[in-house]
Tab-separated table of C-alpha atoms in Angstrom:
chain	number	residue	atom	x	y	z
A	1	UNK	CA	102.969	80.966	79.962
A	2	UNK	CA	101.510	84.613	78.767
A	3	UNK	CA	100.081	86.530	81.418
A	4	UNK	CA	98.534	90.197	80.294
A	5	UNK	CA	99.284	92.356	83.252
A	6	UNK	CA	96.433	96.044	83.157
A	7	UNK	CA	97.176	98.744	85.146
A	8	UNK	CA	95.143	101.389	86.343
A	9	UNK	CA	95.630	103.749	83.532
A	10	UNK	CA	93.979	100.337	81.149
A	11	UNK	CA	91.233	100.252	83.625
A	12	UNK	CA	90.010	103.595	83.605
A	13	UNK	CA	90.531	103.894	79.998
A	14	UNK	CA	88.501	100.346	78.886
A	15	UNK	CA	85.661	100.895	81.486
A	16	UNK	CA	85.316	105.271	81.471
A	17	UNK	CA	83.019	104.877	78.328
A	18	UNK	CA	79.103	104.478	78.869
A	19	UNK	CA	78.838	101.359	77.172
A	20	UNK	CA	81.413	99.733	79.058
A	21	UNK	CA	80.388	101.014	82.763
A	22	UNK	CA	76.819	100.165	81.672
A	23	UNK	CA	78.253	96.630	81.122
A	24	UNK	CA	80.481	96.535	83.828
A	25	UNK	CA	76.885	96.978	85.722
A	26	UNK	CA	75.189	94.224	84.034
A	27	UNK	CA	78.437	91.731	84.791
A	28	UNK	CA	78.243	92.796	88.620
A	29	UNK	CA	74.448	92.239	88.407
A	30	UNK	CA	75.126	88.887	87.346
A	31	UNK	CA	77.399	88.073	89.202
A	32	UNK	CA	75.180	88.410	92.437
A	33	UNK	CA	72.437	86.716	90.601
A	34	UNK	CA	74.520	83.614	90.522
A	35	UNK	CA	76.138	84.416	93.976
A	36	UNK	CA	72.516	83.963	95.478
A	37	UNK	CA	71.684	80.820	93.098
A	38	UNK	CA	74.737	79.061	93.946
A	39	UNK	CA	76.768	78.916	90.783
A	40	UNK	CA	79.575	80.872	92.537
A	41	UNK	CA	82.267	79.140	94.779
A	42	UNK	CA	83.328	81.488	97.185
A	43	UNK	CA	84.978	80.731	100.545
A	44	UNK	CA	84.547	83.362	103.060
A	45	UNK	CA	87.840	85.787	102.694
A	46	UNK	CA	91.106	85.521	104.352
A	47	UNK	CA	91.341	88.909	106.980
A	48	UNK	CA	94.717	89.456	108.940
A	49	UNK	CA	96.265	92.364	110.613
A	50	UNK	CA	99.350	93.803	111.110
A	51	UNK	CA	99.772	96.179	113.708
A	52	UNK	CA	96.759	98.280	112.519
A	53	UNK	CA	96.736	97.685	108.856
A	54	UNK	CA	93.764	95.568	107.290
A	55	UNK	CA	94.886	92.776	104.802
A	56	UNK	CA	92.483	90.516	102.884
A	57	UNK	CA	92.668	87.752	100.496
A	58	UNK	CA	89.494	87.110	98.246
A	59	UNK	CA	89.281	84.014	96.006
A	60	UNK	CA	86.025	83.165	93.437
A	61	UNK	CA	85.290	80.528	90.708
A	62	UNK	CA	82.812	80.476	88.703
A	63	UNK	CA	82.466	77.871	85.649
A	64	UNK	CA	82.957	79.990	82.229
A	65	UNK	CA	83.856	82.645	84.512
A	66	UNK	CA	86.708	82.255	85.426
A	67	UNK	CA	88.862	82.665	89.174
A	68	UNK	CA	90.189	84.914	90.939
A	69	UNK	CA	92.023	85.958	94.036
A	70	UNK	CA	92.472	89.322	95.297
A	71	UNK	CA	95.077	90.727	97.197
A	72	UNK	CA	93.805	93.823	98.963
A	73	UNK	CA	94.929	96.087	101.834
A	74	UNK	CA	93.514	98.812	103.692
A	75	UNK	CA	96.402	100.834	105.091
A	76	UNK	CA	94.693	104.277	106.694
A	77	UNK	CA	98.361	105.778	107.486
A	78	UNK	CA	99.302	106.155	103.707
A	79	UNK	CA	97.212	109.506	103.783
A	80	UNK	CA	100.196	110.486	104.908
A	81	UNK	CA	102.507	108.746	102.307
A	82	UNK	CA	100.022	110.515	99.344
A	83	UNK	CA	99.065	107.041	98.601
A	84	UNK	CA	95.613	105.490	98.298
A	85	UNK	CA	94.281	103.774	101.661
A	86	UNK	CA	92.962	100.797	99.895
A	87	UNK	CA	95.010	98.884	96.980
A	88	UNK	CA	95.577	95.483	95.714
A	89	UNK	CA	96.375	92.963	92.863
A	90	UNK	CA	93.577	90.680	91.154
A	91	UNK	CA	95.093	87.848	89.714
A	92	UNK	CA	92.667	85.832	86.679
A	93	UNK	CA	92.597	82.280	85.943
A	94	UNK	CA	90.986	80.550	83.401
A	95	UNK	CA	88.587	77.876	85.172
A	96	UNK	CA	88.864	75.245	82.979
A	97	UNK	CA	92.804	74.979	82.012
A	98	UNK	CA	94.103	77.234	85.722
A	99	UNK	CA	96.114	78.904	82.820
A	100	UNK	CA	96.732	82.666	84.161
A	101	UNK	CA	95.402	85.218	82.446
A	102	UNK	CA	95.915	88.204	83.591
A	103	UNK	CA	97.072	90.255	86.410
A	104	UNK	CA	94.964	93.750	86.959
A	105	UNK	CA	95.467	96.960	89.522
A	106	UNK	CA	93.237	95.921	92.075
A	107	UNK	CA	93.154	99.384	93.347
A	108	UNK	CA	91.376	100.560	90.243
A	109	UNK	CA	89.229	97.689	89.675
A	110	UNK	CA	88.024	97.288	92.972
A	111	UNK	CA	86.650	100.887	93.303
A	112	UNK	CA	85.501	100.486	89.864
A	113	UNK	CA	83.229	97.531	90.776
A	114	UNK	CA	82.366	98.643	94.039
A	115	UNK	CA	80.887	101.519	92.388
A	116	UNK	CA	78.882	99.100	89.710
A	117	UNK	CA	77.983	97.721	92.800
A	118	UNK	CA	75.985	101.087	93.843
A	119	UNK	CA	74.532	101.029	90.295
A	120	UNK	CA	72.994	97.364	90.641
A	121	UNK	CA	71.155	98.918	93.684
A	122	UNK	CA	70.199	102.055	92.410
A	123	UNK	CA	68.992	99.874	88.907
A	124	UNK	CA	67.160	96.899	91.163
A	125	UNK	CA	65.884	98.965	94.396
A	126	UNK	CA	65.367	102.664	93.844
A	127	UNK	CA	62.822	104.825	93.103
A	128	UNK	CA	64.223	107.506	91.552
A	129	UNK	CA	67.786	108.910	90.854
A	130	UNK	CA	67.175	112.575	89.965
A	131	UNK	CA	69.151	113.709	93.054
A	132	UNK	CA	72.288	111.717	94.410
A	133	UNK	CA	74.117	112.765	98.018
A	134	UNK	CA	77.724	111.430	98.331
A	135	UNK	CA	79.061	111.611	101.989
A	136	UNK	CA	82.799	111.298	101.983
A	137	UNK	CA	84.887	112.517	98.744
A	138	UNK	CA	87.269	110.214	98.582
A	139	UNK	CA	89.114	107.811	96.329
A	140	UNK	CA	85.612	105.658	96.195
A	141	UNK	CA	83.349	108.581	95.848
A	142	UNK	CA	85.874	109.444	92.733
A	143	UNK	CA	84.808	106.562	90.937
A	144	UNK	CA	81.452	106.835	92.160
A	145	UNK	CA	81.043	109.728	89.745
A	146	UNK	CA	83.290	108.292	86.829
A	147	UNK	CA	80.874	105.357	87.057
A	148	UNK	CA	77.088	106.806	87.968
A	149	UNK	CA	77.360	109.786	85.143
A	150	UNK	CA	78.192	107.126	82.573
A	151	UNK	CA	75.338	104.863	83.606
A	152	UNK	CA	72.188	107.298	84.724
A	153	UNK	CA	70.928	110.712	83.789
A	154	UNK	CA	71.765	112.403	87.018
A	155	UNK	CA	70.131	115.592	87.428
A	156	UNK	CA	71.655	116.638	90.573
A	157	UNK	CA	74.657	115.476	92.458
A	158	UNK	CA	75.191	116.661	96.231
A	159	UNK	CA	78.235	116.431	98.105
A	160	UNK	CA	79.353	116.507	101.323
A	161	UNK	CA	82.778	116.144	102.509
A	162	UNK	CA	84.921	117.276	105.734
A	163	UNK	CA	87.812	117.712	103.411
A	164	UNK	CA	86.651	121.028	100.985
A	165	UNK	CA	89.339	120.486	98.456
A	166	UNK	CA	88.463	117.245	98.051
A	167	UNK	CA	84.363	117.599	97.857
A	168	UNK	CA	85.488	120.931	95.405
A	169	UNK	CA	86.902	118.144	92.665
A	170	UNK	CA	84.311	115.971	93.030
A	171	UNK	CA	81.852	118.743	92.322
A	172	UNK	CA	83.919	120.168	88.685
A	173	UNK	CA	84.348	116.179	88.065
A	174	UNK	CA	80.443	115.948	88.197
A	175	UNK	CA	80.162	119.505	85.973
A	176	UNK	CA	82.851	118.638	83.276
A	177	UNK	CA	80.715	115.072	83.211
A	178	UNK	CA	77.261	117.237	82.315
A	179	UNK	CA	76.035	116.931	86.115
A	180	UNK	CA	74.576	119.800	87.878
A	181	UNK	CA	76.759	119.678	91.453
A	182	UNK	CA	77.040	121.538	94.592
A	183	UNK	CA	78.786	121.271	97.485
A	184	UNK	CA	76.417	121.354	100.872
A	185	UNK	CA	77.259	122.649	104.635
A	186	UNK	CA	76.258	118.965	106.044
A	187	UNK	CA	75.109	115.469	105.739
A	188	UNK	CA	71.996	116.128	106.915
A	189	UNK	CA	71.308	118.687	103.709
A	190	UNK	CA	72.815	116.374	101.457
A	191	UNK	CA	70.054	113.567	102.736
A	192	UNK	CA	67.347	116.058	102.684
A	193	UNK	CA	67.730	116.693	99.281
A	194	UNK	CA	68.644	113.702	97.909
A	195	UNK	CA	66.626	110.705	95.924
A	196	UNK	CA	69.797	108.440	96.575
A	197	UNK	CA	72.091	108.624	99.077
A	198	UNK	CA	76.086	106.825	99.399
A	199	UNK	CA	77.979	106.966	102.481
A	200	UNK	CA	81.641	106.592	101.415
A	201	UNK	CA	83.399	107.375	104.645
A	202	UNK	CA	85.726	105.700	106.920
A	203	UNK	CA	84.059	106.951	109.918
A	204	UNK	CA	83.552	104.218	112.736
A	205	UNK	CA	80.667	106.418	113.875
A	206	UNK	CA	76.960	106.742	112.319
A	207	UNK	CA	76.968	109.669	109.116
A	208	UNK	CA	73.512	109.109	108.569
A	209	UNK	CA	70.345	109.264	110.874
A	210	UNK	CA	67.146	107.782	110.314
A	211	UNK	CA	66.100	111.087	111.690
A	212	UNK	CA	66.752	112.946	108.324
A	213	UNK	CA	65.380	110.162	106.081
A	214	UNK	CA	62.147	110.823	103.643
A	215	UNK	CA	59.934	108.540	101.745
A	216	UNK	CA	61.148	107.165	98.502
A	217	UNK	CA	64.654	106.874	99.719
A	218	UNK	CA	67.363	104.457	98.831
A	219	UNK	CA	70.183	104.574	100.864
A	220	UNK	CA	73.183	102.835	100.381
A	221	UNK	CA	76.338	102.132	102.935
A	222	UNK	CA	80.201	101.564	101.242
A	223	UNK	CA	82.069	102.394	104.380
A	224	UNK	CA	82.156	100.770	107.862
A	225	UNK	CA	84.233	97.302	106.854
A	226	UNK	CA	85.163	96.210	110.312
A	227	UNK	CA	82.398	94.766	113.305
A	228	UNK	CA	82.875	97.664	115.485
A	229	UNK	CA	82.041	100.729	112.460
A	230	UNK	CA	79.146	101.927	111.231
A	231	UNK	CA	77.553	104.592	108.896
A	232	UNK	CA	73.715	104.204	109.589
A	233	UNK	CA	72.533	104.812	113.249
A	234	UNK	CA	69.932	102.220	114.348
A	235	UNK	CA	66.553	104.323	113.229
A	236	UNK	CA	67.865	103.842	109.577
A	237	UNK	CA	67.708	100.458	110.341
A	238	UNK	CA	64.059	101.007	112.068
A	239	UNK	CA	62.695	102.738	109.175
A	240	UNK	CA	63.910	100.928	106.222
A	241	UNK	CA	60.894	98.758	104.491
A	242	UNK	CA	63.987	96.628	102.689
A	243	UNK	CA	67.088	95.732	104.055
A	244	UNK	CA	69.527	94.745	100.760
A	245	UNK	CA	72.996	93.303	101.090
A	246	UNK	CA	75.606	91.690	98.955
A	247	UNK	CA	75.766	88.779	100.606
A	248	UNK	CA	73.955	87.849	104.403
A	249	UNK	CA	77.076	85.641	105.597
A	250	UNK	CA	79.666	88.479	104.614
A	251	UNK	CA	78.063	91.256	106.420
A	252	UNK	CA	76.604	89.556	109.730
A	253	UNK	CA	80.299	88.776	110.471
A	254	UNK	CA	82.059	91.641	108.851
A	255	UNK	CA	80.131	95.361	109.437
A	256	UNK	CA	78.805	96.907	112.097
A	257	UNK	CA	76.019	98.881	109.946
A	258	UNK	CA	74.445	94.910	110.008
A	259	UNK	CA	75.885	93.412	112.909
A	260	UNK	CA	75.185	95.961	116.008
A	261	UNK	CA	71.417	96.398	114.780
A	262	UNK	CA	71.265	92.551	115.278
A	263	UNK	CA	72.958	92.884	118.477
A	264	UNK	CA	70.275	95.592	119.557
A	265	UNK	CA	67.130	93.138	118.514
A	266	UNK	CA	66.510	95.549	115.647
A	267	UNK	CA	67.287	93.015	112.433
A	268	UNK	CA	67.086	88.997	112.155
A	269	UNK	CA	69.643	87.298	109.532
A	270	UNK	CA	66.124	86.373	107.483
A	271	UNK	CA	65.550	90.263	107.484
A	272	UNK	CA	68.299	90.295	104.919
A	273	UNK	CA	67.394	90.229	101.180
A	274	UNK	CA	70.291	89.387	99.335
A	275	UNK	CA	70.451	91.776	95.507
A	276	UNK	CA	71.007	88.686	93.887
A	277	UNK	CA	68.082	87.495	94.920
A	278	UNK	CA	66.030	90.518	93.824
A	279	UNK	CA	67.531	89.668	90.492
A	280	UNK	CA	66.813	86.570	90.548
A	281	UNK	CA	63.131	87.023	90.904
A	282	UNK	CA	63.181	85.350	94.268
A	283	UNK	CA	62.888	88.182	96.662
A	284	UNK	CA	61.051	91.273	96.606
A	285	UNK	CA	63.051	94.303	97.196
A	286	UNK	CA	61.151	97.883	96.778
A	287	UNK	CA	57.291	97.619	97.056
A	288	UNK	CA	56.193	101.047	96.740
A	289	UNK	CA	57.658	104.555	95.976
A	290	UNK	CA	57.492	105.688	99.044
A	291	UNK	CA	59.218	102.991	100.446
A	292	UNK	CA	62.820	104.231	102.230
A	293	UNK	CA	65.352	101.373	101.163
A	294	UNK	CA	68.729	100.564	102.181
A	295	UNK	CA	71.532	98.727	100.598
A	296	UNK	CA	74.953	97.794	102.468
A	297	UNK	CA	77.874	96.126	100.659
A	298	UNK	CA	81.353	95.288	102.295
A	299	UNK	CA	82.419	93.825	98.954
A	300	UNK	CA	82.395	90.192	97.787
A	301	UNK	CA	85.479	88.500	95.954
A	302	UNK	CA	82.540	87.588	93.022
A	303	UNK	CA	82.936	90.962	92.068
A	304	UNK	CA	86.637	91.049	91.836
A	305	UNK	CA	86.177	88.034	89.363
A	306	UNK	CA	82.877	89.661	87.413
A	307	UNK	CA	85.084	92.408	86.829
A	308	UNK	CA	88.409	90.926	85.873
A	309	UNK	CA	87.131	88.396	83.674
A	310	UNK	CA	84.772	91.359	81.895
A	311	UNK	CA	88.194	93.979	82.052
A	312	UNK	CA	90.639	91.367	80.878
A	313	UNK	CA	88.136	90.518	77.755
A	314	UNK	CA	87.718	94.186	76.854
A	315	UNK	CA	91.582	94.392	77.234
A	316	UNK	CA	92.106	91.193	74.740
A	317	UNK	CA	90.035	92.763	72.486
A	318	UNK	CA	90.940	96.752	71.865
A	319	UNK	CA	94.856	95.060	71.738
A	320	UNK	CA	95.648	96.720	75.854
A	321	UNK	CA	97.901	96.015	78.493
A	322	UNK	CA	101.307	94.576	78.093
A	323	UNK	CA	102.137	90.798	77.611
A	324	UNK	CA	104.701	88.935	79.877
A	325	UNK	CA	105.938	85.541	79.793
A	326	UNK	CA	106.253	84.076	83.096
């Protein structure tokens, strides 16, 4: 059998166009759509531990989708090894022969998609998207930017990051993109200022208030993967008109930005609107402008397959990545 095997480099070279981000966007979108309509056959994923490091296994089918099965890590110690803290495989099947298709860099791919994933909130939920905050400046907030100035017309782009050097290439990323950016003293003036706002962070502790929240806000939550971390404090929680997830079982047993609110009496499971739904037509999401929204995602294995199946199809077509026989 012939298996195409894409590695980062292919990744950020098929999907760093406008056109294909702006796609990528639409095949994310969809793929929640059918998530919440139940086309999608996703078992909850696979979580393990060793000593301290965070291993998952994610497998999706979906008819003329395809399947899928990610192999991801989160490994916090290889700051110190100069390697990325999250990475992984994605391996592709075809769904109606098994036949393997391809094998992708699931480091790549993932923050690619989780970044899409931002976009299908900011398309479906927000109000406006003249000013974006990014907390954290990270490998995700990277591809935050690569993705968000392909897809909107970004006036402004804050950033706030403990780590300067880090927040300063984020900000002449933005500028050599066409994005007015600046680098701010604090999360709270990055939320102040800001239309949109993504926490990025691996911070077990809150890094935004409800406190500095303004009407019209959509606020949106990457970090915080495990039960006992979070990245809103409970008044974002209290003053959100719309809560918006990626999926309601995945983060009332995986993130504490869902599952400590609940704990507190604050939020009921039914309080959760999935964004598939809102695509769907079947929920309501935003009702007015001045509504302040909020939109937490811990990352569903339907978007590892949306986004192989739509990479590995770009890939077959412009003649990339490199054939092996297995």
């Amino acid at each position: 059998m012939k298996v195409t095997v894409i590695g980062e480099r292919e990744v950020n070279e098929l999907l760093d166009f406008p056109e294909s981000a702006k796609k990528l966007v639409d095949a994310i979108a969809s793929a929640f759509r059918d998530y919440s309509v139940g086309r999608v056959v996703m078992p909850r994923r696979t979580v393990m531990y060793i000593d301290n490091d965070w291993w998952g296994v994610m497998p999706c089918g979906s008819r003329n989708v395809g399947f899928s099965v990610k192999i991801v890590n989160v490994i916090e110690s290889n700051k110190l090894r100069g390697l990325p803290t999250t990475q992984g495989i994605v391996i592709l099947l075809d769904d109606t022969t098994g036949v393997p298709l391809a094998v992708i860099n699931g480091t790549a791919l993932t923050a690619w998609r989780t970044a899409a994933a931002s976009a299908v909130s900011i398309k479906y939920v927000a109000a406006s998207v003249d000013n974006v905050a990014l907390i954290g400046a990270g490998l995700q907030a990277r591809y935050h930017v690569l993705l968000l100035t392909r897809v909107f017309n970004i006036k402004r782009l804050l950033i706030y990051s403990r780590t300067k050097g880090k927040a300063i290439e984020l900000m002449n990323l933005a500028r050599d993109r066409g994005v007015d950016s600046v680098i701010v003293d604090s999360g709270f003036n990055a939320v102040k200022q800001a239309d949109v706002v993504i926490a990025l962070t691996t911070s077990k502790e809150p890094v935004i208030y409800g406190s500095w929240l303004h009407e019209g806000m959509h606020v949106i939550s990457v970090g915080a993967p495990e039960r006992e971390s979070r990245e809103f404090d409970d008044d974002v929680i209290r003053k959100a008109s719309a809560i918006v997830v990626d999926s309601r079982e995945a983060v009332i047993n995986e993130t504490g930005d869902i599952i400590i609110p609940m704990k507190n009496g604050l939020l009921a499971e039914n309080n959760l609107i999935e964004i598939g739904e809102i695509i769907a037509g079947l929920r309501q999401g935003r009702s007015s402008s001045r509504d302040i929204t909020v939109f937490k995602t811990v990352g569903i294995a339907v978007e590892d397959l949306a986004a192989a199946s739509y990479v590995y199809r770009l890939a077959r077509d412009r003649g990339m990545g490199v054939t092996i026989e297995l």
